[in-house]
Amino acid sequence: MVSSAPSNATPLCFSINSTPFNHSHTITSAYFSVVFSGLGLSSNLFALVVLAKTFHHTKSRSRSSFLLFLGGLVFTDFMGLLVTGSIVVSFHITHFNWRQLDPHCHFCNFMGMSMVFYGLCPLLLGAAMAVERFVGINQPFARSTVMSSSRACLTVAMVWVTAGCISLLPLAGLGSYRLQFPGSWCFLNISSKPLEMTFGLIFSLVGLLSLAVSFLLNTVSVITLLKVCCGQDRAQRRRDYEVEMMVQLILIMTIASVCWCPLLVFIAQTVLSGSELNIRHLLLWLRFATGNQILDPWVYILFRRAILKRVTPKMDWSRGSITSLYPTLSTSFRRLTRASLRGTIDRLDRDRPNPDKARQEDTPLPVQDATAVSSSI
């Protein structure tokens, strides 16, 4: 008869936190997980439908690329809730045993990778959207050649690849994924060991750096937009969809900062200080972070131009062109066009032998005369 496996043969993902956990499976835990996941999935699905309809009807190139970024963000949040939420809800309903279900830690590694991937993607996408809006507002003419719909899709794909590569680092030996209390989820191992600490810092610093880039670029964009909208010629500088996109982006950045900063700072502080992991704080900040996936779609659902028009009906929401954003350029362009046309007409008059006669011959036949001629025929 084969003896039971020794303790040192315990798979890596079960080697901490004294599994199995002494956790009472209450109806409250299952109810909370089901409601939380259902609300998040339905919100993101509704936002995807609204985004698809808006993208189909939009004609603005800048707005199309922004909607693609926003669609990538909402789709990522939807998939994150679908993958991780399904595992957590299944655990609370079936009370499955991780050791029996996943003796080689493949399932736990998959969930840990999903937690890291779907955690970093919204932060990286928020930074990419901040860069896109920064270029679109501060360099509108350069943007027409820098960012197109195809490049926006490519940027979203690059963000997914970057987050995916980071989530795969533990499988390459840098860090590891472990089953976490109360036994319903797997996440990166937060400790002061060199490899574990390195991966924890990579995860935290990438997220914090993304938030810092978003804050810096969005601040500059808002200042530029305020100067444009509140200048002396503000009546000629109406940019309703620019304001709409910036409002949405600022709210997305604010929600991501409030939801993710506590967890990211907590991880960095824990691994750098070498202190013992506080499980209660980890669970608290994790719930804050997962709230981001529910709040993101409502930013677009509630803060669209159609909704803002109803909230502030007295505000002038008429649309302007890019040249109206910079009236000095618009005035110079009109003057240049008029001068060019006047010079062309004068040059044609000099080339003609009898300018007055030529102009008379070039005069089109009046509509009423043409009608009379056709009726007489």
Short mmCIF file of C-alpha atoms in Angstrom, two decimals:
data_model
loop_
_atom_site.label_atom_id
_atom_site.label_comp_id
_atom_site.label_asym_id
_atom_site.label_seq_id
_atom_site.Cartn_x
_atom_site.Cartn_y
_atom_site.Cartn_z
CA MET A 1 0.00 0.00 0.00
CA VAL A 2 1.32 3.42 -0.92
CA SER A 3 1.84 5.64 2.09
CA SER A 4 0.51 9.16 2.26
CA ALA A 5 2.66 11.85 0.72
CA PRO A 6 5.03 13.59 3.10
CA SER A 7 4.54 17.23 4.03
CA ASN A 8 7.56 18.34 2.01
CA ALA A 9 5.83 17.02 -1.14
CA THR A 10 2.99 19.50 -0.76
CA PRO A 11 2.45 21.38 -4.03
CA LEU A 12 3.85 24.90 -3.98
CA CYS A 13 0.49 26.65 -4.25
CA PHE A 14 -0.72 24.92 -1.04
CA SER A 15 2.48 25.35 0.98
CA ILE A 16 1.35 28.40 2.97
CA ASN A 17 -1.59 29.53 5.07
CA SER A 18 -2.13 26.04 6.60
CA THR A 19 -4.56 24.68 4.01
CA PRO A 20 -7.27 23.52 4.13
CA PHE A 21 -8.59 26.66 5.80
CA ASN A 22 -10.91 26.53 8.76
CA HIS A 23 -13.60 28.59 7.11
CA SER A 24 -17.34 28.40 7.70
CA HIS A 25 -19.15 28.44 4.35
CA THR A 26 -22.10 30.72 5.05
CA ILE A 27 -24.95 31.66 2.76
CA THR A 28 -23.78 35.29 3.05
CA SER A 29 -20.49 34.60 1.28
CA ALA A 30 -22.17 32.82 -1.61
CA TYR A 31 -24.89 35.48 -1.85
CA PHE A 32 -22.36 38.31 -1.89
CA SER A 33 -20.24 36.63 -4.58
CA VAL A 34 -23.25 35.90 -6.81
CA VAL A 35 -24.70 39.43 -6.51
CA PHE A 36 -21.31 41.07 -6.96
CA SER A 37 -20.44 39.05 -10.06
CA GLY A 38 -23.93 39.32 -11.56
CA LEU A 39 -24.05 43.08 -11.12
CA GLY A 40 -20.61 43.51 -12.65
CA LEU A 41 -21.29 41.25 -15.64
CA SER A 42 -24.65 42.85 -16.44
CA SER A 43 -23.20 46.39 -16.12
CA ASN A 44 -20.29 45.65 -18.43
CA LEU A 45 -22.50 43.85 -20.93
CA PHE A 46 -24.90 46.79 -21.06
CA ALA A 47 -22.00 49.21 -21.51
CA LEU A 48 -20.63 47.09 -24.38
CA VAL A 49 -23.98 47.27 -26.19
CA VAL A 50 -24.17 51.05 -25.77
CA LEU A 51 -20.55 51.43 -26.91
CA ALA A 52 -21.16 49.33 -30.02
CA LYS A 53 -24.16 51.45 -31.03
CA THR A 54 -22.27 54.69 -30.40
CA PHE A 55 -19.24 53.52 -32.36
CA HIS A 56 -21.47 52.52 -35.28
CA HIS A 57 -22.97 56.02 -35.51
CA THR A 58 -19.93 58.16 -34.70
CA LYS A 59 -18.13 59.98 -37.48
CA SER A 60 -15.38 61.62 -35.42
CA ARG A 61 -12.01 59.95 -35.84
CA SER A 62 -10.78 61.01 -32.40
CA ARG A 63 -13.95 59.76 -30.74
CA SER A 64 -13.77 56.45 -32.62
CA SER A 65 -10.30 55.66 -31.29
CA PHE A 66 -11.34 56.69 -27.76
CA LEU A 67 -14.39 54.42 -27.97
CA LEU A 68 -12.15 51.54 -29.03
CA PHE A 69 -10.00 52.07 -25.94
CA LEU A 70 -13.10 52.30 -23.79
CA GLY A 71 -14.52 49.16 -25.42
CA GLY A 72 -11.27 47.31 -24.68
CA LEU A 73 -11.48 48.42 -21.04
CA VAL A 74 -15.10 47.34 -20.60
CA PHE A 75 -14.50 44.02 -22.39
CA THR A 76 -11.48 43.33 -20.16
CA ASP A 77 -13.52 44.07 -17.03
CA PHE A 78 -16.29 41.79 -18.28
CA MET A 79 -13.93 38.88 -18.93
CA GLY A 80 -12.15 39.43 -15.62
CA LEU A 81 -15.40 39.15 -13.69
CA LEU A 82 -16.50 36.16 -15.79
CA VAL A 83 -13.31 34.17 -15.21
CA THR A 84 -12.50 34.98 -11.58
CA GLY A 85 -16.12 35.33 -10.49
CA SER A 86 -17.02 31.91 -11.84
CA ILE A 87 -14.29 30.28 -9.75
CA VAL A 88 -15.15 32.13 -6.54
CA VAL A 89 -18.91 31.52 -6.88
CA SER A 90 -18.30 27.83 -7.65
CA PHE A 91 -16.19 27.50 -4.52
CA HIS A 92 -18.84 29.05 -2.27
CA ILE A 93 -21.62 26.92 -3.78
CA THR A 94 -19.90 23.52 -4.13
CA HIS A 95 -17.20 23.87 -1.40
CA PHE A 96 -14.75 21.93 -3.60
CA ASN A 97 -11.40 20.82 -2.23
CA TRP A 98 -8.48 22.51 -4.02
CA ARG A 99 -6.05 19.69 -3.26
CA GLN A 100 -8.30 17.07 -4.81
CA LEU A 101 -9.41 19.19 -7.74
CA ASP A 102 -6.00 20.66 -8.54
CA PRO A 103 -3.20 18.44 -7.19
CA HIS A 104 -0.60 19.97 -9.55
CA CYS A 105 -1.60 23.62 -9.02
CA HIS A 106 -2.55 24.23 -12.66
CA PHE A 107 -5.97 25.60 -11.77
CA CYS A 108 -4.57 27.76 -8.98
CA ASN A 109 -1.87 29.15 -11.28
CA PHE A 110 -4.52 29.93 -13.88
CA MET A 111 -6.59 31.91 -11.38
CA GLY A 112 -3.51 33.71 -10.06
CA MET A 113 -2.53 34.68 -13.61
CA SER A 114 -6.09 35.85 -14.24
CA MET A 115 -6.06 38.02 -11.11
CA VAL A 116 -2.79 39.68 -12.14
CA PHE A 117 -3.72 40.01 -15.82
CA TYR A 118 -7.21 41.44 -15.32
CA GLY A 119 -5.85 43.63 -12.54
CA LEU A 120 -3.12 45.29 -14.58
CA CYS A 121 -5.06 45.63 -17.85
CA PRO A 122 -7.45 48.40 -16.66
CA LEU A 123 -4.54 50.38 -15.20
CA LEU A 124 -2.43 50.07 -18.36
CA LEU A 125 -5.43 50.86 -20.58
CA GLY A 126 -6.16 53.94 -18.47
CA ALA A 127 -2.60 55.14 -19.07
CA ALA A 128 -2.91 54.44 -22.81
CA MET A 129 -6.17 56.40 -22.95
CA ALA A 130 -4.50 59.30 -21.12
CA VAL A 131 -1.71 59.34 -23.71
CA GLU A 132 -4.25 59.28 -26.55
CA ARG A 133 -6.23 62.20 -25.10
CA PHE A 134 -3.05 64.15 -24.31
CA VAL A 135 -1.92 63.95 -27.93
CA GLY A 136 -5.44 64.56 -29.23
CA ILE A 137 -5.93 67.76 -27.20
CA ASN A 138 -2.42 69.24 -27.22
CA GLN A 139 -1.38 68.19 -30.75
CA PRO A 140 -4.61 67.76 -32.74
CA PHE A 141 -2.97 67.93 -36.18
CA ALA A 142 -0.16 65.48 -35.33
CA ARG A 143 -2.71 63.07 -33.91
CA SER A 144 -4.39 62.56 -37.30
CA THR A 145 -1.32 60.64 -38.43
CA VAL A 146 -0.37 59.11 -35.06
CA MET A 147 -3.58 57.45 -33.86
CA SER A 148 -6.12 55.75 -36.09
CA SER A 149 -8.70 53.08 -35.32
CA SER A 150 -6.33 50.32 -36.40
CA ARG A 151 -3.55 51.69 -34.21
CA ALA A 152 -5.96 52.02 -31.30
CA CYS A 153 -6.81 48.32 -31.64
CA LEU A 154 -3.10 47.51 -31.86
CA THR A 155 -2.41 49.51 -28.70
CA VAL A 156 -5.14 47.65 -26.81
CA ALA A 157 -3.65 44.34 -28.01
CA MET A 158 -0.18 45.45 -26.86
CA VAL A 159 -1.57 46.27 -23.43
CA TRP A 160 -3.07 42.78 -23.20
CA VAL A 161 0.25 41.22 -24.26
CA THR A 162 2.19 43.28 -21.70
CA ALA A 163 -0.14 42.33 -18.85
CA GLY A 164 -0.07 38.71 -20.02
CA CYS A 165 3.73 38.59 -20.00
CA ILE A 166 3.84 39.95 -16.45
CA SER A 167 1.27 37.40 -15.28
CA LEU A 168 3.41 34.58 -16.74
CA LEU A 169 6.54 35.53 -14.75
CA PRO A 170 5.78 33.14 -11.84
CA LEU A 171 5.62 30.24 -14.27
CA ALA A 172 9.15 31.20 -15.32
CA GLY A 173 10.37 31.08 -11.73
CA LEU A 174 9.98 34.73 -10.70
CA GLY A 175 7.53 34.58 -7.81
CA SER A 176 4.66 32.15 -7.36
CA TYR A 177 0.90 31.91 -7.00
CA ARG A 178 -0.58 30.62 -3.76
CA LEU A 179 -4.03 29.71 -2.47
CA GLN A 180 -5.26 32.55 -0.28
CA PHE A 181 -7.62 32.72 2.68
CA PRO A 182 -10.48 31.77 2.86
CA GLY A 183 -9.57 29.27 0.14
CA SER A 184 -11.71 30.67 -2.68
CA TRP A 185 -8.98 32.39 -4.71
CA CYS A 186 -5.32 32.28 -5.71
CA PHE A 187 -3.01 35.27 -5.94
CA LEU A 188 0.68 36.13 -5.94
CA ASN A 189 2.61 35.15 -2.82
CA ILE A 190 3.30 38.31 -0.83
CA SER A 191 6.55 37.81 1.11
CA SER A 192 10.03 39.28 1.55
CA LYS A 193 11.82 36.39 -0.20
CA PRO A 194 13.92 37.77 -3.10
CA LEU A 195 11.99 36.26 -6.01
CA GLU A 196 8.59 36.72 -4.35
CA MET A 197 9.47 40.30 -3.43
CA THR A 198 10.63 41.08 -6.98
CA PHE A 199 7.40 39.91 -8.55
CA GLY A 200 5.31 41.69 -5.92
CA LEU A 201 7.18 44.94 -6.60
CA ILE A 202 6.82 44.51 -10.37
CA PHE A 203 3.07 44.11 -10.00
CA SER A 204 2.74 47.06 -7.62
CA LEU A 205 5.10 49.46 -9.41
CA VAL A 206 3.62 48.81 -12.87
CA GLY A 207 0.16 49.58 -11.50
CA LEU A 208 1.28 52.66 -9.56
CA LEU A 209 3.31 53.94 -12.52
CA SER A 210 0.27 53.58 -14.78
CA LEU A 211 -1.82 55.62 -12.36
CA ALA A 212 0.92 58.26 -12.10
CA VAL A 213 1.15 58.60 -15.90
CA SER A 214 -2.64 58.87 -16.13
CA PHE A 215 -2.74 61.55 -13.44
CA LEU A 216 0.05 63.63 -14.98
CA LEU A 217 -1.19 63.54 -18.58
CA ASN A 218 -4.85 63.99 -17.66
CA THR A 219 -3.97 67.02 -15.53
CA VAL A 220 -2.15 68.67 -18.45
CA SER A 221 -5.02 67.79 -20.81
CA VAL A 222 -7.63 69.27 -18.48
CA ILE A 223 -5.63 72.49 -18.06
CA THR A 224 -5.28 72.80 -21.84
CA LEU A 225 -8.98 72.13 -22.36
CA LEU A 226 -9.94 74.70 -19.70
CA LYS A 227 -7.76 77.32 -21.38
CA VAL A 228 -9.47 76.57 -24.68
CA CYS A 229 -13.01 76.54 -23.29
CA CYS A 230 -12.62 79.53 -20.96
CA GLY A 231 -10.52 81.84 -23.12
CA GLN A 232 -11.56 85.12 -24.72
CA ASP A 233 -12.98 83.34 -27.76
CA ARG A 234 -14.66 80.53 -25.85
CA ALA A 235 -17.84 80.98 -27.92
CA GLN A 236 -15.87 79.91 -30.99
CA ARG A 237 -14.12 77.01 -29.27
CA ARG A 238 -16.95 74.63 -28.49
CA ARG A 239 -15.66 71.09 -28.16
CA ASP A 240 -18.49 69.09 -26.64
CA TYR A 241 -17.14 65.62 -27.35
CA GLU A 242 -13.66 66.62 -26.11
CA VAL A 243 -15.22 67.61 -22.79
CA GLU A 244 -17.27 64.41 -22.74
CA MET A 245 -14.22 62.19 -23.25
CA MET A 246 -12.15 64.05 -20.65
CA VAL A 247 -14.91 63.81 -18.05
CA GLN A 248 -15.13 60.07 -18.63
CA LEU A 249 -11.36 59.64 -18.52
CA ILE A 250 -10.97 61.65 -15.31
CA LEU A 251 -13.65 59.55 -13.61
CA ILE A 252 -12.06 56.30 -14.83
CA MET A 253 -8.69 57.46 -13.43
CA THR A 254 -10.25 58.51 -10.12
CA ILE A 255 -12.08 55.22 -9.68
CA ALA A 256 -8.96 53.21 -10.56
CA SER A 257 -6.87 55.22 -8.09
CA VAL A 258 -9.35 54.83 -5.24
CA CYS A 259 -9.86 51.12 -5.92
CA TRP A 260 -6.30 50.01 -6.67
CA CYS A 261 -3.92 52.31 -4.78
CA PRO A 262 -4.62 50.74 -1.35
CA LEU A 263 -3.89 47.21 -2.60
CA LEU A 264 -0.82 48.20 -4.64
CA VAL A 265 0.66 50.25 -1.81
CA PHE A 266 -0.17 47.50 0.69
CA ILE A 267 1.69 44.88 -1.38
CA ALA A 268 4.73 47.11 -1.89
CA GLN A 269 4.85 48.09 1.78
CA THR A 270 4.49 44.49 2.97
CA VAL A 271 7.26 43.03 0.80
CA LEU A 272 9.67 45.92 1.45
CA SER A 273 9.17 45.97 5.21
CA GLY A 274 9.35 42.20 5.56
CA SER A 275 6.41 42.24 7.95
CA GLU A 276 3.90 39.44 8.28
CA LEU A 277 1.04 39.49 5.79
CA ASN A 278 -2.20 40.86 7.24
CA ILE A 279 -4.89 38.66 5.70
CA ARG A 280 -7.78 40.90 6.71
CA HIS A 281 -6.21 43.96 5.08
CA LEU A 282 -5.43 41.96 1.95
CA LEU A 283 -9.07 40.86 1.62
CA LEU A 284 -10.34 44.39 2.31
CA TRP A 285 -8.13 46.05 -0.31
CA LEU A 286 -8.83 43.26 -2.79
CA ARG A 287 -12.56 43.92 -2.54
CA PHE A 288 -11.85 47.59 -3.14
CA ALA A 289 -9.86 46.68 -6.27
CA THR A 290 -12.52 44.39 -7.70
CA GLY A 291 -15.07 47.18 -7.31
CA ASN A 292 -13.29 48.90 -10.18
CA GLN A 293 -14.70 46.34 -12.63
CA ILE A 294 -18.26 47.26 -11.64
CA LEU A 295 -17.83 51.05 -11.59
CA ASP A 296 -15.95 51.43 -14.90
CA PRO A 297 -18.92 50.68 -17.22
CA TRP A 298 -21.20 53.08 -15.35
CA VAL A 299 -18.81 55.93 -16.10
CA TYR A 300 -19.65 55.64 -19.76
CA ILE A 301 -23.30 54.75 -19.21
CA LEU A 302 -24.03 57.79 -17.02
CA PHE A 303 -21.60 60.38 -18.37
CA ARG A 304 -22.41 60.35 -22.07
CA ARG A 305 -23.24 63.53 -23.94
CA ALA A 306 -26.89 62.48 -24.26
CA ILE A 307 -27.16 62.18 -20.47
CA LEU A 308 -25.18 65.36 -19.82
CA LYS A 309 -27.51 67.30 -22.11
CA ARG A 310 -30.44 66.33 -19.93
CA VAL A 311 -28.59 67.19 -16.73
CA THR A 312 -27.33 70.59 -18.00
CA PRO A 313 -29.78 71.64 -20.74
CA LYS A 314 -28.66 75.30 -20.62
CA MET A 315 -25.12 74.44 -21.66
CA ASP A 316 -24.26 74.92 -25.34
CA TRP A 317 -23.51 71.44 -26.66
CA SER A 318 -23.05 72.30 -30.36
CA ARG A 319 -20.08 70.68 -32.01
CA GLY A 320 -17.03 72.51 -33.31
CA SER A 321 -14.26 71.52 -35.68
CA ILE A 322 -10.57 71.15 -34.96
CA THR A 323 -9.81 74.56 -36.42
CA SER A 324 -12.36 76.11 -34.06
CA LEU A 325 -10.21 74.84 -31.21
CA TYR A 326 -7.55 77.30 -32.35
CA PRO A 327 -9.32 80.33 -33.86
CA THR A 328 -6.06 82.07 -34.80
CA LEU A 329 -5.23 79.13 -37.06
CA SER A 330 -8.76 79.19 -38.44
CA THR A 331 -8.54 82.93 -39.22
CA SER A 332 -5.15 82.52 -40.88
CA PHE A 333 -6.47 79.59 -42.91
CA ARG A 334 -9.46 81.63 -44.15
CA ARG A 335 -7.25 84.59 -45.05
CA LEU A 336 -4.82 82.34 -46.91
CA THR A 337 -7.68 80.68 -48.79
CA ARG A 338 -9.24 83.99 -49.80
CA ALA A 339 -5.91 85.43 -50.93
CA SER A 340 -5.18 82.31 -52.95
CA LEU A 341 -8.58 82.39 -54.65
CA ARG A 342 -8.31 86.13 -55.39
CA GLY A 343 -4.87 85.65 -56.95
CA THR A 344 -6.12 82.77 -59.08
CA ILE A 345 -9.05 84.81 -60.41
CA ASP A 346 -6.81 87.79 -61.24
CA ARG A 347 -4.34 85.55 -63.04
CA LEU A 348 -7.12 83.99 -65.13
CA ASP A 349 -8.44 87.44 -66.06
CA ARG A 350 -5.01 88.51 -67.29
CA ASP A 351 -4.71 85.43 -69.47
CA ARG A 352 -8.05 85.98 -71.18
CA PRO A 353 -8.13 88.32 -74.25
CA ASN A 354 -11.40 89.98 -73.18
CA PRO A 355 -12.01 89.43 -69.46
CA ASP A 356 -15.42 91.15 -69.37
CA LYS A 357 -16.72 89.16 -72.29
CA ALA A 358 -15.28 85.94 -70.86
CA ARG A 359 -16.99 86.57 -67.54
CA GLN A 360 -20.27 87.13 -69.37
CA GLU A 361 -19.82 83.92 -71.29
CA ASP A 362 -18.98 82.06 -68.07
CA THR A 363 -22.17 83.29 -66.43
CA PRO A 364 -24.57 80.33 -66.13
CA LEU A 365 -27.95 80.47 -67.78
CA PRO A 366 -30.68 81.51 -65.33
CA VAL A 367 -32.96 78.71 -64.25
CA GLN A 368 -36.11 80.42 -65.50
CA ASP A 369 -34.61 81.06 -68.97
CA ALA A 370 -33.47 77.47 -69.24
CA THR A 371 -36.98 76.34 -68.35
CA ALA A 372 -38.48 78.63 -70.96
CA VAL A 373 -36.12 77.35 -73.63
CA SER A 374 -36.85 73.74 -72.80
CA SER A 375 -40.61 74.37 -72.82
CA SER A 376 -40.45 76.11 -76.20
CA ILE A 377 -38.59 73.17 -77.66
#
